[in-house]
Amino acid sequence: MSTKNIVLIGFMGVGKGALARELVRCDASLYALDTDDMIESLTNTRIKKIFATAGEAAFRALEQKTADWLAHNVTNAVISTGGGFYKVNNINSIGTVVYLKADFEWILQRILNAPNAKKKLKKRPLFQDIEKAKSLFSERFEAYEKVADIVIDISEHDTRRIAADLLAQLNQQ
Ligand code: S3P
């Protein structure tokens, strides 16, 4: 494994955090970070509140600040990101960008079937209305693929298998 980071991108609810946790479980040399958690720690404010009080543009600026810091200071990490983080201007300098791909229906079912679905949805200001979330997905899905170095169809296998396959692929590079 190189000292590069693994950057997981993809739509809200696709399972970026779950895959990050599985990757660090499989490879003890890696450490897991999450950009939303970093922003909440930095500002001592929940994402939902940042959107409500400072607005989405302020949140995107915090994502860029986080990207700049990660690019200069972090190695050997699996970084799960917020669904819009792929828009930062230096994502490819942070590490190998892995897009977790699935269609909108699959993502919606994954969210709705989660044991704490209501709580998970409440935390996401851009997933309050299913139709709006669906059109956001349509706006973004090609862009995710464009910035990605690796695309994984996450709906095809379970998280364990995906993590093992991804680590094997990265180790060959
Ligand atoms: C967002 C996704 C969220 C969070 C914020 C905005 C987006 O993260 O960063 O609510 O623009 O898609 P998750 O993808 O972890 O839900």
PDB file of C-alpha atoms and ligand atoms in Angstrom:
ATOM      1  CA  MET A   1       0.000   0.000   0.000  1.00  0.00           C
ATOM      2  CA  SER A   2       1.341   3.442  -0.890  1.00  0.00           C
ATOM      3  CA  THR A   3       1.125   6.364   1.526  1.00  0.00           C
ATOM      4  CA  LYS A   4      -1.717   7.780  -0.526  1.00  0.00           C
ATOM      5  CA  ASN A   5      -5.155   8.172   0.944  1.00  0.00           C
ATOM      6  CA  ILE A   6      -8.340   6.501  -0.225  1.00  0.00           C
ATOM      7  CA  VAL A   7     -11.099   9.064  -0.768  1.00  0.00           C
ATOM      8  CA  LEU A   8     -14.624   7.640  -0.880  1.00  0.00           C
ATOM      9  CA  ILE A   9     -17.149   9.720  -2.792  1.00  0.00           C
ATOM     10  CA  GLY A  10     -20.774   9.124  -3.708  1.00  0.00           C
ATOM     11  CA  PHE A  11     -24.338  10.141  -3.016  1.00  0.00           C
ATOM     12  CA  MET A  12     -25.838  10.534   0.462  1.00  0.00           C
ATOM     13  CA  GLY A  13     -26.642   7.209   2.047  1.00  0.00           C
ATOM     14  CA  VAL A  14     -24.677   5.029  -0.371  1.00  0.00           C
ATOM     15  CA  GLY A  15     -22.524   3.616   2.448  1.00  0.00           C
ATOM     16  CA  LYS A  16     -19.253   5.588   2.354  1.00  0.00           C
ATOM     17  CA  GLY A  17     -18.838   5.469   6.142  1.00  0.00           C
ATOM     18  CA  ALA A  18     -19.628   1.757   6.346  1.00  0.00           C
ATOM     19  CA  LEU A  19     -17.057   0.947   3.661  1.00  0.00           C
ATOM     20  CA  ALA A  20     -14.450   3.177   5.343  1.00  0.00           C
ATOM     21  CA  ARG A  21     -14.946   1.284   8.617  1.00  0.00           C
ATOM     22  CA  GLU A  22     -14.606  -2.039   6.837  1.00  0.00           C
ATOM     23  CA  LEU A  23     -11.420  -0.925   5.033  1.00  0.00           C
ATOM     24  CA  VAL A  24      -9.700   0.079   8.266  1.00  0.00           C
ATOM     25  CA  ARG A  25     -10.819  -3.182   9.856  1.00  0.00           C
ATOM     26  CA  CYS A  26      -9.101  -5.081   7.037  1.00  0.00           C
ATOM     27  CA  ASP A  27      -5.943  -2.984   6.901  1.00  0.00           C
ATOM     28  CA  ALA A  28      -4.481  -1.898  10.228  1.00  0.00           C
ATOM     29  CA  SER A  29      -2.129   0.596   8.558  1.00  0.00           C
ATOM     30  CA  LEU A  30      -5.094   2.774   7.596  1.00  0.00           C
ATOM     31  CA  TYR A  31      -6.995   5.303   9.711  1.00  0.00           C
ATOM     32  CA  ALA A  32     -10.596   6.405   9.047  1.00  0.00           C
ATOM     33  CA  LEU A  33     -11.618  10.057   8.734  1.00  0.00           C
ATOM     34  CA  ASP A  34     -14.943  11.566   7.710  1.00  0.00           C
ATOM     35  CA  THR A  35     -15.175  15.076   6.239  1.00  0.00           C
ATOM     36  CA  ASP A  36     -18.595  15.820   7.772  1.00  0.00           C
ATOM     37  CA  ASP A  37     -17.279  14.793  11.204  1.00  0.00           C
ATOM     38  CA  MET A  38     -14.196  16.960  10.696  1.00  0.00           C
ATOM     39  CA  ILE A  39     -16.350  19.972   9.787  1.00  0.00           C
ATOM     40  CA  GLU A  40     -18.587  19.404  12.804  1.00  0.00           C
ATOM     41  CA  SER A  41     -15.523  19.232  15.086  1.00  0.00           C
ATOM     42  CA  LEU A  42     -13.911  22.274  13.500  1.00  0.00           C
ATOM     43  CA  THR A  43     -17.006  24.434  13.866  1.00  0.00           C
ATOM     44  CA  ASN A  44     -18.499  22.716  16.899  1.00  0.00           C
ATOM     45  CA  THR A  45     -21.768  22.817  14.951  1.00  0.00           C
ATOM     46  CA  ARG A  46     -23.936  20.103  13.385  1.00  0.00           C
ATOM     47  CA  ILE A  47     -24.060  20.010   9.560  1.00  0.00           C
ATOM     48  CA  LYS A  48     -27.819  20.551   9.670  1.00  0.00           C
ATOM     49  CA  LYS A  49     -27.330  23.742  11.703  1.00  0.00           C
ATOM     50  CA  ILE A  50     -24.549  25.027   9.414  1.00  0.00           C
ATOM     51  CA  PHE A  51     -26.965  24.710   6.468  1.00  0.00           C
ATOM     52  CA  ALA A  52     -29.787  26.381   8.408  1.00  0.00           C
ATOM     53  CA  THR A  53     -27.821  29.306   9.798  1.00  0.00           C
ATOM     54  CA  ALA A  54     -24.809  29.965   7.550  1.00  0.00           C
ATOM     55  CA  GLY A  55     -26.185  28.408   4.348  1.00  0.00           C
ATOM     56  CA  GLU A  56     -24.954  25.861   1.821  1.00  0.00           C
ATOM     57  CA  ALA A  57     -22.239  28.139   0.347  1.00  0.00           C
ATOM     58  CA  ALA A  58     -20.625  28.460   3.777  1.00  0.00           C
ATOM     59  CA  PHE A  59     -20.710  24.680   4.157  1.00  0.00           C
ATOM     60  CA  ARG A  60     -19.057  24.211   0.742  1.00  0.00           C
ATOM     61  CA  ALA A  61     -16.308  26.648   1.781  1.00  0.00           C
ATOM     62  CA  LEU A  62     -15.723  24.500   4.894  1.00  0.00           C
ATOM     63  CA  GLU A  63     -15.472  21.438   2.655  1.00  0.00           C
ATOM     64  CA  GLN A  64     -12.816  23.211   0.572  1.00  0.00           C
ATOM     65  CA  LYS A  65     -10.906  24.184   3.708  1.00  0.00           C
ATOM     66  CA  THR A  66     -11.053  20.550   4.846  1.00  0.00           C
ATOM     67  CA  ALA A  67      -9.837  19.347   1.430  1.00  0.00           C
ATOM     68  CA  ASP A  68      -6.880  21.762   1.523  1.00  0.00           C
ATOM     69  CA  TRP A  69      -5.892  20.590   4.983  1.00  0.00           C
ATOM     70  CA  LEU A  70      -6.232  16.905   4.088  1.00  0.00           C
ATOM     71  CA  ALA A  71      -4.153  17.326   0.919  1.00  0.00           C
ATOM     72  CA  HIS A  72      -1.263  18.801   2.901  1.00  0.00           C
ATOM     73  CA  ASN A  73      -1.378  16.910   6.155  1.00  0.00           C
ATOM     74  CA  VAL A  74      -2.816  13.420   5.850  1.00  0.00           C
ATOM     75  CA  THR A  75      -1.526  10.113   4.547  1.00  0.00           C
ATOM     76  CA  ASN A  76      -2.635   6.500   5.009  1.00  0.00           C
ATOM     77  CA  ALA A  77      -6.235   7.423   5.682  1.00  0.00           C
ATOM     78  CA  VAL A  78      -9.551   6.237   4.328  1.00  0.00           C
ATOM     79  CA  ILE A  79     -11.557   9.418   3.993  1.00  0.00           C
ATOM     80  CA  SER A  80     -15.323   9.164   3.717  1.00  0.00           C
ATOM     81  CA  THR A  81     -16.810  12.366   2.378  1.00  0.00           C
ATOM     82  CA  GLY A  82     -20.118  14.216   2.260  1.00  0.00           C
ATOM     83  CA  GLY A  83     -22.113  13.688  -0.920  1.00  0.00           C
ATOM     84  CA  GLY A  84     -21.092  17.078  -2.351  1.00  0.00           C
ATOM     85  CA  PHE A  85     -17.416  16.947  -1.377  1.00  0.00           C
ATOM     86  CA  TYR A  86     -16.447  15.752  -4.876  1.00  0.00           C
ATOM     87  CA  LYS A  87     -16.805  19.412  -5.965  1.00  0.00           C
ATOM     88  CA  VAL A  88     -13.709  20.618  -4.097  1.00  0.00           C
ATOM     89  CA  ASN A  89     -11.074  21.806  -6.553  1.00  0.00           C
ATOM     90  CA  ASN A  90      -8.268  19.485  -5.422  1.00  0.00           C
ATOM     91  CA  ILE A  91      -9.936  16.151  -4.717  1.00  0.00           C
ATOM     92  CA  ASN A  92      -7.449  14.149  -6.799  1.00  0.00           C
ATOM     93  CA  SER A  93      -4.500  15.573  -4.881  1.00  0.00           C
ATOM     94  CA  ILE A  94      -5.884  14.143  -1.629  1.00  0.00           C
ATOM     95  CA  GLY A  95      -5.628  10.528  -2.738  1.00  0.00           C
ATOM     96  CA  THR A  96      -7.113   7.805  -4.905  1.00  0.00           C
ATOM     97  CA  VAL A  97     -10.731   8.780  -5.462  1.00  0.00           C
ATOM     98  CA  VAL A  98     -13.170   5.872  -5.293  1.00  0.00           C
ATOM     99  CA  TYR A  99     -16.753   6.437  -6.391  1.00  0.00           C
ATOM    100  CA  LEU A 100     -19.346   4.214  -4.752  1.00  0.00           C
ATOM    101  CA  LYS A 101     -21.925   3.859  -7.471  1.00  0.00           C
ATOM    102  CA  ALA A 102     -25.540   2.745  -7.099  1.00  0.00           C
ATOM    103  CA  ASP A 103     -28.817   3.895  -8.564  1.00  0.00           C
ATOM    104  CA  PHE A 104     -31.136   6.204  -6.657  1.00  0.00           C
ATOM    105  CA  GLU A 105     -33.723   3.526  -5.828  1.00  0.00           C
ATOM    106  CA  TRP A 106     -31.073   1.286  -4.257  1.00  0.00           C
ATOM    107  CA  ILE A 107     -29.768   4.186  -2.146  1.00  0.00           C
ATOM    108  CA  LEU A 108     -33.270   5.154  -1.056  1.00  0.00           C
ATOM    109  CA  GLN A 109     -34.069   1.600   0.015  1.00  0.00           C
ATOM    110  CA  ARG A 110     -30.757   1.388   1.909  1.00  0.00           C
ATOM    111  CA  ILE A 111     -31.616   4.539   3.837  1.00  0.00           C
ATOM    112  CA  LEU A 112     -35.238   3.574   4.494  1.00  0.00           C
ATOM    113  CA  ASN A 113     -34.247   0.071   5.654  1.00  0.00           C
ATOM    114  CA  ALA A 114     -31.613   1.304   8.108  1.00  0.00           C
ATOM    115  CA  PRO A 115     -32.667   0.731  11.738  1.00  0.00           C
ATOM    116  CA  ASN A 116     -32.375   4.453  12.525  1.00  0.00           C
ATOM    117  CA  ALA A 117     -33.687   5.688   9.170  1.00  0.00           C
ATOM    118  CA  LYS A 118     -35.608   8.687  10.522  1.00  0.00           C
ATOM    119  CA  LYS A 119     -32.621   9.989  12.434  1.00  0.00           C
ATOM    120  CA  LYS A 120     -30.314   9.482   9.455  1.00  0.00           C
ATOM    121  CA  LEU A 121     -32.657  11.387   7.151  1.00  0.00           C
ATOM    122  CA  LYS A 122     -33.128  14.221   9.647  1.00  0.00           C
ATOM    123  CA  LYS A 123     -29.383  14.852   9.695  1.00  0.00           C
ATOM    124  CA  ARG A 124     -29.320  15.424   5.927  1.00  0.00           C
ATOM    125  CA  PRO A 125     -30.678  18.830   4.849  1.00  0.00           C
ATOM    126  CA  LEU A 126     -30.525  17.884   1.152  1.00  0.00           C
ATOM    127  CA  PHE A 127     -32.523  14.656   1.675  1.00  0.00           C
ATOM    128  CA  GLN A 128     -35.647  16.159   3.226  1.00  0.00           C
ATOM    129  CA  ASP A 129     -37.670  15.778   0.041  1.00  0.00           C
ATOM    130  CA  ILE A 130     -37.294  12.564  -1.961  1.00  0.00           C
ATOM    131  CA  GLU A 131     -38.073  14.156  -5.342  1.00  0.00           C
ATOM    132  CA  LYS A 132     -35.515  16.928  -4.736  1.00  0.00           C
ATOM    133  CA  ALA A 133     -32.915  14.377  -3.659  1.00  0.00           C
ATOM    134  CA  LYS A 134     -33.626  12.396  -6.804  1.00  0.00           C
ATOM    135  CA  SER A 135     -33.031  15.393  -9.050  1.00  0.00           C
ATOM    136  CA  LEU A 136     -29.828  16.214  -7.148  1.00  0.00           C
ATOM    137  CA  PHE A 137     -28.723  12.647  -7.836  1.00  0.00           C
ATOM    138  CA  SER A 138     -29.457  13.102 -11.569  1.00  0.00           C
ATOM    139  CA  GLU A 139     -27.437  16.327 -11.603  1.00  0.00           C
ATOM    140  CA  ARG A 140     -24.460  14.672  -9.963  1.00  0.00           C
ATOM    141  CA  PHE A 141     -24.052  11.096 -11.060  1.00  0.00           C
ATOM    142  CA  GLU A 142     -21.934  11.789 -14.139  1.00  0.00           C
ATOM    143  CA  ALA A 143     -19.719  14.242 -12.271  1.00  0.00           C
ATOM    144  CA  TYR A 144     -18.925  11.652  -9.581  1.00  0.00           C
ATOM    145  CA  GLU A 145     -17.680   9.295 -12.255  1.00  0.00           C
ATOM    146  CA  LYS A 146     -15.605  12.011 -13.914  1.00  0.00           C
ATOM    147  CA  VAL A 147     -13.490  12.786 -10.844  1.00  0.00           C
ATOM    148  CA  ALA A 148     -13.111   9.141  -9.782  1.00  0.00           C
ATOM    149  CA  ASP A 149      -9.989   7.037 -10.306  1.00  0.00           C
ATOM    150  CA  ILE A 150     -11.938   3.878  -9.466  1.00  0.00           C
ATOM    151  CA  VAL A 151     -15.673   3.209  -9.771  1.00  0.00           C
ATOM    152  CA  ILE A 152     -17.262   0.472  -7.666  1.00  0.00           C
ATOM    153  CA  ASP A 153     -20.806  -0.740  -8.106  1.00  0.00           C
ATOM    154  CA  ILE A 154     -21.639  -0.962  -4.416  1.00  0.00           C
ATOM    155  CA  SER A 155     -25.010  -2.613  -4.996  1.00  0.00           C
ATOM    156  CA  GLU A 156     -23.424  -5.764  -6.428  1.00  0.00           C
ATOM    157  CA  HIS A 157     -21.649  -7.235  -3.387  1.00  0.00           C
ATOM    158  CA  ASP A 158     -21.560  -6.900   0.386  1.00  0.00           C
ATOM    159  CA  THR A 159     -19.263  -4.402   2.109  1.00  0.00           C
ATOM    160  CA  ARG A 160     -16.744  -7.073   3.185  1.00  0.00           C
ATOM    161  CA  ARG A 161     -16.188  -8.331  -0.328  1.00  0.00           C
ATOM    162  CA  ILE A 162     -16.003  -4.805  -1.754  1.00  0.00           C
ATOM    163  CA  ALA A 163     -13.388  -3.776   0.834  1.00  0.00           C
ATOM    164  CA  ALA A 164     -11.257  -6.867   0.188  1.00  0.00           C
ATOM    165  CA  ASP A 165     -11.429  -6.396  -3.602  1.00  0.00           C
ATOM    166  CA  LEU A 166     -10.606  -2.694  -3.365  1.00  0.00           C
ATOM    167  CA  LEU A 167      -7.579  -3.275  -1.126  1.00  0.00           C
ATOM    168  CA  ALA A 168      -6.332  -5.997  -3.473  1.00  0.00           C
ATOM    169  CA  GLN A 169      -6.705  -3.647  -6.428  1.00  0.00           C
ATOM    170  CA  LEU A 170      -4.891  -0.788  -4.651  1.00  0.00           C
ATOM    171  CA  ASN A 171      -2.066  -3.051  -3.561  1.00  0.00           C
ATOM    172  CA  GLN A 172      -1.416  -3.975  -7.177  1.00  0.00           C
ATOM    173  CA  GLN A 173      -0.991  -0.318  -8.194  1.00  0.00           C
TER     174      GLN A 173
HETATM  175  C1  S3P B   1     -24.376  16.494   1.368  1.00  0.00           C
HETATM  176  C2  S3P B   1     -24.180  15.262   1.927  1.00  0.00           C
HETATM  177  C3  S3P B   1     -24.036  15.060   3.375  1.00  0.00           C
HETATM  178  C4  S3P B   1     -23.482  16.322   4.041  1.00  0.00           C
HETATM  179  C5  S3P B   1     -24.322  17.501   3.683  1.00  0.00           C
HETATM  180  C6  S3P B   1     -24.394  17.748   2.176  1.00  0.00           C
HETATM  181  C7  S3P B   1     -24.522  16.608  -0.105  1.00  0.00           C
HETATM  182  O1  S3P B   1     -23.169  13.960   3.658  1.00  0.00           O
HETATM  183  O2  S3P B   1     -22.144  16.553   3.654  1.00  0.00           O
HETATM  184  O3  S3P B   1     -25.602  17.299   4.218  1.00  0.00           O
HETATM  185  O4  S3P B   1     -24.358  17.709  -0.652  1.00  0.00           O
HETATM  186  O5  S3P B   1     -24.772  15.554  -0.746  1.00  0.00           O
HETATM  187  P1  S3P B   1     -23.562  12.392   3.428  1.00  0.00           P
HETATM  188  O6  S3P B   1     -23.245  12.073   1.996  1.00  0.00           O
HETATM  189  O7  S3P B   1     -22.688  11.654   4.382  1.00  0.00           O
HETATM  190  O8  S3P B   1     -25.000  12.268   3.752  1.00  0.00           O
END
